[in-house]
């Protein structure tokens, strides 16, 4: 167990690759390597730190976007590359609502009144995407996880003329499909399956209990519940969707979680929470452990197995005279799709862990405080972290016979906990961040996270594959190499092919990998034959 020292800085954000840490300090953007936070070049910014509402890093760490109500600033970690600023002007479109990176080098910006644009960070040109929905309960757009090798796909929900439509946009081609009319009353969210083979659109629960599943080219495949099931009462319907590689979990307002098969979308199981856990019908060796947290007067925390039957404490998110929330508060599926974590709105301090394949309870954890969020580790499937808003990381390995392990991360205020996401490391690291400072927790030690040589080779490979500078950003940050501007891998490869063939026309677009074939024939962005 190792804990970094406290670092001053706001909006601390780890890159999606888990290699970099970015934060704001002294009115500048500071970027450092996860394994060496002392190497930290600063970049000047125009937005006042107090006005920043969000900060995000792109997948390769080469661009970082800062968001405020009136200005969006894209900072490049390559000092030779100019930054990009998007001014809101007279605010005729409303405030800046949301911003997201779209691979490889595009930025989606959305205003509160529904206007959206996709910006090419290389050319600083934008394409308008009108009538984007902004009032749903979930994201109105999502990038396809495993796209066509040459063309990325962005799915968006729009509402022109009081009708919901689906639009598929392809940033590299600057093209989109014709709007696809949806059977929804008021679509709330959109989500891709992990393999990118299915697209789910959730309707408003007050008018329709349905979720609709589409193919990647926008064809309606199936709706749940089906017309044959419409006679059965489904109450307020579906609250949220959570995908795994083989199944999709639908959390409902009636307190149930329905598991559907990922191919036929038929029901395979229904999970229901009970206010009393007895398991009296099971043999003793098959009963799931129930861990209850206890806090001593000395503030020491420990877990003991509760005696059955046990009734988890009833609780609410906050005391008020408003009606209590209904249904399932949270559904999270582990990285390998083997385990499912659920919480009920009536018992917010209790989390159930289920074995999806055996359709049985694995264990139950009852916390002293309400759980703020459940975080599965992105690669270590049985490892989960519970965040109760106390600045304590509760680490629980479902494949061990031990209870959760509380690890205190001392910071002023209520620290928000999150895993540092990386799909290449097998050792966990936790980011604890408040509004003014942050720390990094290494449960198995900092040296075990990844050594410098491995990190730099990974960074070089990632940046090389993405077509960015050949110089490793790790070398640049540590000062071993100067910042230089070179041709990307695809640009150099295109140049070599052109020289060999005597090509003297316009250079081929470096956003496409297969240069010769794609220069001769038009790409079909909806050609997904390789995934079936």
Short mmCIF file of C-alpha atoms in Angstrom, two decimals:
data_model
loop_
_atom_site.label_atom_id
_atom_site.label_comp_id
_atom_site.label_asym_id
_atom_site.label_seq_id
_atom_site.Cartn_x
_atom_site.Cartn_y
_atom_site.Cartn_z
CA UNK A 1 0.00 0.00 0.00
CA UNK A 2 1.44 3.35 -1.01
CA UNK A 3 -0.07 6.83 -1.08
CA UNK A 4 1.36 9.76 -3.01
CA UNK A 5 1.85 13.07 -1.30
CA UNK A 6 -0.85 15.69 -1.60
CA UNK A 7 -0.67 17.74 -4.81
CA UNK A 8 -2.36 21.11 -5.05
CA UNK A 9 -4.45 21.58 -8.16
CA UNK A 10 -8.05 21.58 -9.35
CA UNK A 11 -9.90 19.45 -11.92
CA UNK A 12 -7.39 16.59 -11.62
CA UNK A 13 -8.00 14.23 -14.55
CA UNK A 14 -6.23 11.04 -15.61
CA UNK A 15 -5.92 10.31 -19.33
CA UNK A 16 -8.00 7.39 -20.69
CA UNK A 17 -4.79 5.40 -21.25
CA UNK A 18 -3.81 5.84 -17.61
CA UNK A 19 -0.46 7.39 -18.53
CA UNK A 20 -0.90 11.09 -17.77
CA UNK A 21 -2.35 13.32 -15.08
CA UNK A 22 -3.61 16.80 -15.94
CA UNK A 23 -4.70 19.49 -13.49
CA UNK A 24 -4.94 23.28 -13.08
CA UNK A 25 -2.61 25.20 -10.78
CA UNK A 26 -1.52 28.86 -10.72
CA UNK A 27 -3.79 29.59 -13.73
CA UNK A 28 -1.87 27.08 -15.86
CA UNK A 29 -2.46 23.57 -17.15
CA UNK A 30 0.02 21.10 -15.70
CA UNK A 31 0.63 17.67 -17.24
CA UNK A 32 2.68 14.91 -15.61
CA UNK A 33 3.29 11.19 -15.91
CA UNK A 34 1.35 8.94 -13.55
CA UNK A 35 4.48 7.09 -12.45
CA UNK A 36 6.44 10.32 -11.90
CA UNK A 37 4.29 13.27 -10.87
CA UNK A 38 7.34 15.47 -10.32
CA UNK A 39 7.98 15.85 -14.08
CA UNK A 40 5.35 18.45 -14.87
CA UNK A 41 5.55 20.99 -17.70
CA UNK A 42 3.05 23.86 -17.56
CA UNK A 43 0.92 25.17 -20.42
CA UNK A 44 -0.69 28.63 -20.42
CA UNK A 45 -4.50 28.82 -20.61
CA UNK A 46 -6.96 31.64 -21.26
CA UNK A 47 -9.91 30.45 -19.15
CA UNK A 48 -9.89 31.59 -15.54
CA UNK A 49 -9.63 28.54 -13.23
CA UNK A 50 -12.80 29.54 -11.35
CA UNK A 51 -14.79 29.46 -14.61
CA UNK A 52 -13.73 25.93 -15.66
CA UNK A 53 -16.67 23.51 -15.46
CA UNK A 54 -15.01 20.41 -16.91
CA UNK A 55 -11.73 19.05 -18.25
CA UNK A 56 -11.13 16.00 -20.44
CA UNK A 57 -8.14 14.28 -22.05
CA UNK A 58 -8.18 12.60 -25.45
CA UNK A 59 -7.20 8.95 -25.71
CA UNK A 60 -3.57 9.55 -26.71
CA UNK A 61 -3.05 12.40 -24.26
CA UNK A 62 -2.01 14.84 -27.01
CA UNK A 63 -5.01 17.14 -26.48
CA UNK A 64 -6.75 18.35 -23.33
CA UNK A 65 -10.00 20.32 -23.46
CA UNK A 66 -11.07 22.89 -20.86
CA UNK A 67 -14.74 23.87 -20.73
CA UNK A 68 -16.48 26.95 -19.37
CA UNK A 69 -19.92 28.42 -20.05
CA UNK A 70 -18.56 30.89 -22.60
CA UNK A 71 -15.31 29.40 -23.87
CA UNK A 72 -13.83 26.05 -24.84
CA UNK A 73 -10.06 25.76 -25.01
CA UNK A 74 -8.20 22.82 -26.51
CA UNK A 75 -4.59 22.65 -25.32
CA UNK A 76 -1.97 20.60 -27.15
CA UNK A 77 0.84 18.98 -25.16
CA UNK A 78 3.06 19.57 -28.20
CA UNK A 79 4.22 23.16 -27.78
CA UNK A 80 4.74 23.48 -31.56
CA UNK A 81 1.05 22.80 -32.19
CA UNK A 82 -1.25 25.80 -31.71
CA UNK A 83 -4.15 25.53 -29.30
CA UNK A 84 -7.77 25.97 -30.35
CA UNK A 85 -10.33 28.22 -28.67
CA UNK A 86 -14.07 28.19 -29.34
CA UNK A 87 -15.82 31.35 -28.13
CA UNK A 88 -19.51 31.34 -27.31
CA UNK A 89 -19.91 34.86 -28.65
CA UNK A 90 -23.27 36.42 -27.78
CA UNK A 91 -24.53 33.18 -26.19
CA UNK A 92 -27.41 32.99 -28.67
CA UNK A 93 -27.13 29.19 -28.53
CA UNK A 94 -27.13 29.11 -24.73
CA UNK A 95 -24.22 28.08 -22.52
CA UNK A 96 -21.73 25.40 -23.47
CA UNK A 97 -23.53 22.22 -22.41
CA UNK A 98 -21.04 19.39 -22.97
CA UNK A 99 -17.84 18.49 -24.79
CA UNK A 100 -16.41 15.12 -25.77
CA UNK A 101 -13.50 13.80 -27.83
CA UNK A 102 -14.29 11.69 -30.88
CA UNK A 103 -11.40 9.59 -32.09
CA UNK A 104 -8.98 10.11 -33.59
CA UNK A 105 -8.74 13.91 -33.61
CA UNK A 106 -12.22 15.37 -33.47
CA UNK A 107 -14.13 17.26 -30.80
CA UNK A 108 -17.90 17.29 -30.28
CA UNK A 109 -19.30 20.44 -28.68
CA UNK A 110 -22.90 20.88 -27.63
CA UNK A 111 -24.86 23.96 -26.55
CA UNK A 112 -27.81 23.84 -24.15
CA UNK A 113 -30.40 24.64 -26.84
CA UNK A 114 -29.45 21.60 -28.94
CA UNK A 115 -26.94 22.94 -31.46
CA UNK A 116 -23.86 20.72 -31.82
CA UNK A 117 -20.69 20.86 -33.89
CA UNK A 118 -17.91 18.39 -34.60
CA UNK A 119 -14.51 20.10 -34.93
CA UNK A 120 -11.52 18.70 -36.76
CA UNK A 121 -8.58 19.54 -34.47
CA UNK A 122 -6.15 19.42 -37.38
CA UNK A 123 -7.95 21.92 -39.60
CA UNK A 124 -10.06 23.76 -36.96
CA UNK A 125 -13.10 23.35 -39.23
CA UNK A 126 -16.53 22.36 -37.92
CA UNK A 127 -19.59 20.47 -39.17
CA UNK A 128 -23.02 21.44 -37.80
CA UNK A 129 -25.23 18.77 -36.21
CA UNK A 130 -28.54 20.50 -35.46
CA UNK A 131 -31.38 19.57 -33.08
CA UNK A 132 -29.32 17.39 -30.73
CA UNK A 133 -31.30 16.27 -27.67
CA UNK A 134 -30.03 17.72 -24.40
CA UNK A 135 -32.84 17.06 -21.92
CA UNK A 136 -32.58 13.29 -21.53
CA UNK A 137 -31.54 11.32 -18.45
CA UNK A 138 -28.52 9.85 -20.23
CA UNK A 139 -26.02 10.76 -22.94
CA UNK A 140 -27.60 11.72 -26.29
CA UNK A 141 -24.50 10.55 -28.19
CA UNK A 142 -21.90 7.81 -27.99
CA UNK A 143 -18.97 6.75 -30.13
CA UNK A 144 -18.93 3.20 -31.38
CA UNK A 145 -16.48 1.18 -29.22
CA UNK A 146 -15.06 -1.04 -31.97
CA UNK A 147 -15.56 0.83 -35.22
CA UNK A 148 -14.81 0.11 -38.81
CA UNK A 149 -10.97 0.05 -39.07
CA UNK A 150 -10.97 3.10 -41.31
CA UNK A 151 -14.01 5.15 -40.28
CA UNK A 152 -15.25 6.00 -36.80
CA UNK A 153 -18.99 6.18 -36.06
CA UNK A 154 -20.75 8.60 -33.77
CA UNK A 155 -24.41 7.88 -32.96
CA UNK A 156 -26.56 10.86 -31.93
CA UNK A 157 -30.14 11.45 -30.83
CA UNK A 158 -31.89 14.45 -32.40
CA UNK A 159 -35.41 15.85 -32.23
CA UNK A 160 -36.42 17.95 -35.22
CA UNK A 161 -40.11 18.72 -35.70
CA UNK A 162 -41.12 17.04 -32.40
CA UNK A 163 -39.95 13.59 -33.54
CA UNK A 164 -37.00 11.58 -32.25
CA UNK A 165 -34.43 10.63 -34.87
CA UNK A 166 -31.17 8.69 -34.91
CA UNK A 167 -28.21 10.03 -36.87
CA UNK A 168 -24.91 8.26 -37.58
CA UNK A 169 -22.05 10.65 -38.22
CA UNK A 170 -18.61 9.74 -39.64
CA UNK A 171 -16.03 12.39 -38.68
CA UNK A 172 -13.30 11.36 -41.14
CA UNK A 173 -15.72 11.60 -44.07
CA UNK A 174 -17.57 14.67 -42.77
CA UNK A 175 -20.77 12.83 -43.67
CA UNK A 176 -23.81 11.52 -41.87
CA UNK A 177 -26.69 9.22 -42.67
CA UNK A 178 -30.17 10.46 -43.34
CA UNK A 179 -32.11 10.88 -40.07
CA UNK A 180 -33.72 7.62 -38.99
CA UNK A 181 -37.16 8.09 -37.42
CA UNK A 182 -37.44 6.38 -34.03
CA UNK A 183 -40.56 4.74 -32.51
CA UNK A 184 -39.89 6.52 -29.20
CA UNK A 185 -42.08 9.09 -27.48
CA UNK A 186 -39.14 10.92 -25.91
CA UNK A 187 -35.81 9.07 -26.21
CA UNK A 188 -33.69 9.43 -23.05
CA UNK A 189 -30.32 7.85 -23.81
CA UNK A 190 -28.26 5.97 -26.35
CA UNK A 191 -25.60 3.30 -25.78
CA UNK A 192 -23.47 0.89 -27.80
CA UNK A 193 -22.75 -2.69 -26.81
CA UNK A 194 -19.07 -3.32 -25.90
CA UNK A 195 -18.41 -5.02 -29.24
CA UNK A 196 -20.12 -2.27 -31.24
CA UNK A 197 -22.61 -4.69 -32.79
CA UNK A 198 -25.76 -3.27 -31.17
CA UNK A 199 -27.15 0.14 -30.38
CA UNK A 200 -29.75 0.57 -27.62
CA UNK A 201 -32.14 3.53 -27.34
CA UNK A 202 -34.12 3.97 -24.15
CA UNK A 203 -37.55 5.62 -24.21
CA UNK A 204 -39.03 7.78 -21.47
CA UNK A 205 -40.44 5.53 -18.72
CA UNK A 206 -43.52 7.68 -18.11
CA UNK A 207 -44.88 7.08 -21.61
CA UNK A 208 -43.33 3.83 -22.82
CA UNK A 209 -41.60 0.91 -21.04
CA UNK A 210 -39.52 0.03 -24.11
CA UNK A 211 -35.87 -0.10 -25.04
CA UNK A 212 -35.12 -0.51 -28.75
CA UNK A 213 -32.11 -2.39 -30.15
CA UNK A 214 -30.65 -1.34 -33.51
CA UNK A 215 -27.98 -2.72 -35.81
CA UNK A 216 -24.90 -0.52 -36.49
CA UNK A 217 -26.39 0.70 -39.75
CA UNK A 218 -29.58 1.95 -38.05
CA UNK A 219 -32.05 -0.89 -38.63
CA UNK A 220 -34.46 -1.74 -35.81
CA UNK A 221 -33.81 -5.33 -34.70
CA UNK A 222 -35.97 -5.79 -31.63
CA UNK A 223 -37.79 -3.95 -28.86
CA UNK A 224 -38.17 -5.00 -25.25
CA UNK A 225 -40.74 -5.68 -23.97
CA UNK A 226 -42.16 -7.14 -27.17
CA UNK A 227 -45.70 -6.58 -28.38
CA UNK A 228 -46.66 -10.01 -27.00
CA UNK A 229 -45.59 -8.80 -23.55
CA UNK A 230 -47.41 -5.46 -23.69
CA UNK A 231 -50.37 -6.87 -21.77
CA UNK A 232 -48.15 -7.50 -18.75
CA UNK A 233 -47.81 -4.51 -16.44
CA UNK A 234 -44.29 -3.11 -16.41
CA UNK A 235 -44.99 -0.14 -14.15
CA UNK A 236 -42.81 2.84 -15.01
CA UNK A 237 -40.55 0.65 -17.11
CA UNK A 238 -36.80 0.74 -17.57
CA UNK A 239 -34.57 3.16 -15.67
CA UNK A 240 -31.08 2.47 -17.09
CA UNK A 241 -29.05 0.07 -19.26
CA UNK A 242 -25.74 -1.63 -18.51
CA UNK A 243 -23.93 -3.76 -21.11
CA UNK A 244 -21.57 -6.71 -20.82
CA UNK A 245 -19.97 -8.85 -23.51
CA UNK A 246 -22.76 -11.46 -23.43
CA UNK A 247 -25.69 -9.89 -21.63
CA UNK A 248 -27.42 -6.55 -21.09
CA UNK A 249 -28.89 -5.57 -17.72
CA UNK A 250 -32.02 -3.42 -17.57
CA UNK A 251 -32.69 -1.76 -14.21
CA UNK A 252 -36.35 -1.03 -13.59
CA UNK A 253 -38.42 1.33 -11.47
CA UNK A 254 -40.13 -1.63 -9.77
CA UNK A 255 -36.86 -2.65 -8.10
CA UNK A 256 -36.03 -5.48 -10.48
CA UNK A 257 -33.07 -6.04 -12.82
CA UNK A 258 -33.79 -7.96 -16.02
CA UNK A 259 -30.94 -9.74 -17.80
CA UNK A 260 -31.27 -10.19 -21.57
CA UNK A 261 -29.18 -12.29 -23.90
CA UNK A 262 -26.88 -10.17 -26.07
CA UNK A 263 -27.85 -11.91 -29.33
CA UNK A 264 -31.58 -12.61 -29.22
CA UNK A 265 -32.43 -10.12 -26.43
CA UNK A 266 -34.66 -12.62 -24.67
CA UNK A 267 -35.00 -12.73 -20.90
CA UNK A 268 -32.56 -15.05 -19.16
CA UNK A 269 -33.03 -13.96 -15.53
CA UNK A 270 -34.74 -11.48 -13.24
CA UNK A 271 -33.07 -10.13 -10.10
CA UNK A 272 -35.09 -8.69 -7.22
CA UNK A 273 -33.92 -7.09 -3.97
CA UNK A 274 -35.55 -8.03 -0.70
CA UNK A 275 -35.71 -5.99 2.48
CA UNK A 276 -34.88 -9.10 4.52
CA UNK A 277 -32.06 -11.48 3.55
CA UNK A 278 -32.63 -14.97 4.95
CA UNK A 279 -31.42 -17.61 2.42
CA UNK A 280 -33.12 -20.18 4.62
CA UNK A 281 -33.92 -22.42 1.64
CA UNK A 282 -30.22 -22.89 0.81
CA UNK A 283 -27.75 -25.25 2.46
CA UNK A 284 -25.30 -23.53 4.78
CA UNK A 285 -22.34 -23.92 2.41
CA UNK A 286 -24.28 -22.26 -0.43
CA UNK A 287 -25.32 -19.15 1.51
CA UNK A 288 -23.67 -15.94 0.42
CA UNK A 289 -21.64 -14.02 3.02
CA UNK A 290 -23.17 -10.78 4.29
CA UNK A 291 -20.48 -8.30 5.38
CA UNK A 292 -21.54 -5.48 7.70
CA UNK A 293 -19.28 -2.49 8.44
CA UNK A 294 -18.84 -1.42 12.04
CA UNK A 295 -17.16 1.76 13.29
CA UNK A 296 -15.64 1.78 16.78
CA UNK A 297 -15.50 4.91 18.99
CA UNK A 298 -11.80 5.10 18.06
CA UNK A 299 -12.93 5.49 14.39
CA UNK A 300 -11.47 2.10 13.50
CA UNK A 301 -13.46 0.26 10.87
CA UNK A 302 -13.90 -3.47 10.52
CA UNK A 303 -16.30 -5.98 8.93
CA UNK A 304 -18.14 -8.90 10.46
CA UNK A 305 -20.53 -11.41 8.96
CA UNK A 306 -24.12 -10.56 9.80
CA UNK A 307 -26.34 -13.19 11.38
CA UNK A 308 -29.25 -14.26 9.17
CA UNK A 309 -31.94 -13.16 8.73
CA UNK A 310 -30.72 -9.59 8.33
CA UNK A 311 -32.60 -6.50 7.21
CA UNK A 312 -30.43 -3.85 5.54
CA UNK A 313 -31.15 -0.35 6.85
CA UNK A 314 -33.62 1.71 4.86
CA UNK A 315 -32.24 5.04 3.74
CA UNK A 316 -32.66 7.93 1.31
CA UNK A 317 -30.18 9.99 -0.66
CA UNK A 318 -31.12 13.08 1.38
CA UNK A 319 -33.80 14.15 3.81
CA UNK A 320 -36.60 16.04 2.11
CA UNK A 321 -40.36 16.14 1.79
CA UNK A 322 -40.14 15.07 -1.86
CA UNK A 323 -41.20 11.53 -2.78
CA UNK A 324 -38.47 8.93 -2.49
CA UNK A 325 -36.77 7.63 -5.61
CA UNK A 326 -38.10 4.34 -6.94
CA UNK A 327 -36.46 1.24 -8.32
CA UNK A 328 -32.82 0.32 -8.76
CA UNK A 329 -30.30 3.01 -7.89
CA UNK A 330 -27.30 1.53 -9.68
CA UNK A 331 -26.30 -1.45 -11.86
CA UNK A 332 -22.66 -2.09 -12.70
CA UNK A 333 -21.21 -5.09 -14.56
CA UNK A 334 -17.60 -6.21 -14.03
CA UNK A 335 -15.03 -5.98 -16.81
CA UNK A 336 -15.34 -9.66 -17.74
CA UNK A 337 -19.12 -9.69 -17.48
CA UNK A 338 -19.03 -12.33 -14.73
CA UNK A 339 -20.24 -10.26 -11.78
CA UNK A 340 -23.07 -7.77 -11.33
CA UNK A 341 -23.30 -5.11 -8.60
CA UNK A 342 -26.72 -3.62 -7.81
CA UNK A 343 -28.19 -1.16 -5.31
CA UNK A 344 -31.82 -0.48 -4.43
CA UNK A 345 -33.11 3.06 -3.89
CA UNK A 346 -34.63 1.97 -0.57
CA UNK A 347 -31.31 0.63 0.79
CA UNK A 348 -28.58 2.92 -0.50
CA UNK A 349 -25.97 1.67 1.98
CA UNK A 350 -26.25 -1.92 0.73
CA UNK A 351 -24.77 -3.39 -2.43
CA UNK A 352 -25.59 -6.85 -3.78
CA UNK A 353 -22.97 -8.74 -5.79
CA UNK A 354 -24.38 -11.39 -8.15
CA UNK A 355 -22.80 -14.18 -10.17
CA UNK A 356 -24.37 -13.67 -13.59
CA UNK A 357 -23.66 -17.19 -14.87
CA UNK A 358 -24.96 -19.09 -11.85
CA UNK A 359 -27.78 -16.54 -11.36
CA UNK A 360 -27.11 -16.44 -7.62
CA UNK A 361 -25.99 -13.96 -4.94
CA UNK A 362 -22.22 -13.93 -4.49
CA UNK A 363 -22.14 -11.64 -1.44
CA UNK A 364 -23.80 -8.63 0.16
CA UNK A 365 -21.98 -5.64 1.69
CA UNK A 366 -23.77 -3.33 4.15
CA UNK A 367 -21.94 -0.05 4.70
CA UNK A 368 -22.26 2.35 7.62
CA UNK A 369 -22.90 5.25 5.22
CA UNK A 370 -24.83 5.45 1.96
CA UNK A 371 -22.74 4.35 -1.00
CA UNK A 372 -22.12 7.15 -3.49
CA UNK A 373 -20.94 4.92 -6.36
CA UNK A 374 -19.66 1.43 -7.17
CA UNK A 375 -16.54 1.26 -9.37
CA UNK A 376 -15.39 -1.98 -10.99
CA UNK A 377 -11.73 -2.03 -11.95
CA UNK A 378 -11.43 -1.66 -15.76
CA UNK A 379 -9.21 -4.75 -16.18
CA UNK A 380 -9.05 -6.66 -12.88
CA UNK A 381 -12.54 -8.13 -13.11
CA UNK A 382 -13.15 -9.29 -9.50
CA UNK A 383 -11.85 -6.06 -7.93
CA UNK A 384 -14.39 -3.40 -6.99
CA UNK A 385 -14.19 -0.12 -5.09
CA UNK A 386 -16.99 1.43 -3.04
CA UNK A 387 -17.08 5.22 -2.64
CA UNK A 388 -19.20 6.44 0.29
CA UNK A 389 -18.14 10.07 0.03
CA UNK A 390 -15.91 9.84 3.10
CA UNK A 391 -12.51 9.92 1.41
CA UNK A 392 -12.12 6.20 2.08
CA UNK A 393 -11.59 3.66 -0.70
CA UNK A 394 -13.26 0.36 0.16
CA UNK A 395 -11.46 -2.26 -1.95
CA UNK A 396 -13.17 -5.63 -2.30
CA UNK A 397 -11.88 -8.66 -4.25
CA UNK A 398 -14.80 -10.98 -4.94
CA UNK A 399 -12.54 -13.96 -5.61
CA UNK A 400 -11.05 -13.80 -2.12
CA UNK A 401 -12.75 -14.83 1.10
CA UNK A 402 -11.87 -11.54 2.78
CA UNK A 403 -14.23 -8.62 3.45
CA UNK A 404 -13.74 -5.17 1.88
CA UNK A 405 -10.60 -3.35 2.95
CA UNK A 406 -11.04 0.33 3.90
CA UNK A 407 -8.13 2.58 2.87
CA UNK A 408 -8.17 6.17 4.09
CA UNK A 409 -7.06 8.82 1.58
CA UNK A 410 -6.70 11.98 3.69
CA UNK A 411 -7.70 15.13 1.80
CA UNK A 412 -9.59 18.23 2.89
CA UNK A 413 -13.22 18.05 1.88
CA UNK A 414 -15.04 15.13 0.30
CA UNK A 415 -12.72 13.43 -2.17
CA UNK A 416 -14.16 11.78 -5.27
CA UNK A 417 -12.62 8.38 -5.98
CA UNK A 418 -12.07 6.77 -9.38
CA UNK A 419 -9.85 4.11 -10.91
CA UNK A 420 -7.07 5.29 -13.16
CA UNK A 421 -8.24 3.62 -16.34
CA UNK A 422 -5.82 1.59 -18.41
CA UNK A 423 -6.38 -1.65 -20.29
CA UNK A 424 -2.67 -2.51 -20.31
CA UNK A 425 -1.78 -2.53 -16.59
CA UNK A 426 -2.76 -5.31 -14.22
CA UNK A 427 -2.05 -3.40 -10.99
CA UNK A 428 -4.63 -0.96 -9.61
CA UNK A 429 -4.27 2.75 -8.91
CA UNK A 430 -6.91 5.08 -7.48
CA UNK A 431 -7.30 8.82 -8.04
CA UNK A 432 -8.73 10.73 -5.07
CA UNK A 433 -9.53 14.33 -6.03
CA UNK A 434 -11.23 17.31 -4.41
CA UNK A 435 -11.82 20.79 -5.81
CA UNK A 436 -8.36 21.97 -4.81
CA UNK A 437 -6.03 18.94 -4.44
CA UNK A 438 -5.55 15.27 -5.23
CA UNK A 439 -3.59 12.15 -4.28
CA UNK A 440 -2.98 8.81 -5.97
CA UNK A 441 -3.38 5.56 -4.07
CA UNK A 442 -1.32 2.53 -5.14
CA UNK A 443 -2.88 -0.47 -3.31
CA UNK A 444 0.01 -2.75 -4.32
CA UNK A 445 2.75 -0.12 -4.32
CA UNK A 446 3.89 2.45 -6.84
CA UNK A 447 6.75 0.32 -8.19
CA UNK A 448 4.29 -2.43 -9.12
CA UNK A 449 2.11 -0.09 -11.20
CA UNK A 450 4.40 -0.14 -14.22
CA UNK A 451 8.07 0.68 -14.63
CA UNK A 452 9.29 3.63 -16.67
CA UNK A 453 10.61 1.59 -19.60
CA UNK A 454 7.30 -0.22 -20.01
CA UNK A 455 5.37 3.04 -19.76
CA UNK A 456 7.50 4.80 -22.35
CA UNK A 457 7.37 1.88 -24.79
CA UNK A 458 3.58 1.79 -24.42
CA UNK A 459 3.28 5.51 -24.96
CA UNK A 460 5.46 5.37 -28.04
CA UNK A 461 3.36 2.52 -29.44
CA UNK A 462 0.07 4.29 -28.72
CA UNK A 463 1.14 7.62 -30.19
CA UNK A 464 2.78 5.90 -33.16
CA UNK A 465 -0.41 3.99 -33.90
CA UNK A 466 -2.59 7.07 -33.58
CA UNK A 467 -0.48 8.94 -36.12
CA UNK A 468 0.92 11.51 -33.68
CA UNK A 469 4.48 12.64 -33.19
CA UNK A 470 7.07 9.88 -33.28
CA UNK A 471 8.72 11.38 -30.18
CA UNK A 472 7.38 9.75 -27.04
CA UNK A 473 5.43 12.19 -24.91
CA UNK A 474 7.00 10.46 -21.92
CA UNK A 475 10.44 11.54 -23.19
CA UNK A 476 9.19 15.07 -23.77
CA UNK A 477 7.65 15.36 -20.32
CA UNK A 478 10.79 14.04 -18.64
CA UNK A 479 13.03 16.36 -20.67
CA UNK A 480 15.00 13.63 -22.43
CA UNK A 481 13.88 14.81 -25.88
CA UNK A 482 13.03 18.27 -27.19
CA UNK A 483 9.61 18.95 -28.61
CA UNK A 484 9.79 18.64 -32.38
CA UNK A 485 7.28 18.51 -35.17
CA UNK A 486 7.57 15.50 -37.48
CA UNK A 487 5.45 13.74 -40.02
CA UNK A 488 3.10 11.19 -38.53
CA UNK A 489 3.47 7.50 -39.34
CA UNK A 490 0.66 7.54 -41.90
CA UNK A 491 1.99 10.75 -43.47
CA UNK A 492 5.47 9.27 -43.84
CA UNK A 493 4.06 6.02 -45.21
CA UNK A 494 1.93 7.92 -47.72
CA UNK A 495 4.94 9.93 -48.79
CA UNK A 496 7.00 6.75 -49.33
CA UNK A 497 4.24 5.17 -51.43
CA UNK A 498 3.82 8.33 -53.49
CA UNK A 499 7.57 8.56 -54.15
CA UNK A 500 7.76 4.89 -55.14
CA UNK A 501 4.84 5.19 -57.56
CA UNK A 502 5.74 8.59 -58.94
CA UNK A 503 2.51 10.02 -57.60
CA UNK A 504 2.53 13.81 -58.02
CA UNK A 505 -1.05 14.69 -57.17
CA UNK A 506 -2.58 15.77 -53.87
CA UNK A 507 -1.41 13.83 -50.82
CA UNK A 508 -3.71 11.14 -49.57
CA UNK A 509 -5.78 11.83 -46.46
CA UNK A 510 -3.72 10.69 -43.49
CA UNK A 511 -6.81 9.82 -41.45
CA UNK A 512 -7.24 6.64 -43.47
CA UNK A 513 -5.00 3.61 -43.05
CA UNK A 514 -5.48 1.86 -46.39
CA UNK A 515 -4.27 4.68 -48.62
CA UNK A 516 -4.18 3.18 -52.09
CA UNK A 517 -7.51 1.35 -51.99
CA UNK A 518 -9.28 4.24 -50.34
CA UNK A 519 -7.87 6.73 -52.82
CA UNK A 520 -9.39 4.72 -55.66
CA UNK A 521 -12.78 3.77 -54.25
CA UNK A 522 -15.28 5.33 -51.91
CA UNK A 523 -15.52 3.97 -48.40
CA UNK A 524 -18.84 2.61 -47.18
CA UNK A 525 -18.96 3.67 -43.51
CA UNK A 526 -21.79 1.22 -42.80
CA UNK A 527 -19.95 -1.81 -44.15
CA UNK A 528 -19.76 -3.97 -41.03
CA UNK A 529 -19.44 -7.34 -42.70
CA UNK A 530 -16.21 -8.04 -40.83
CA UNK A 531 -17.90 -8.06 -37.40
CA UNK A 532 -20.54 -10.72 -38.09
#
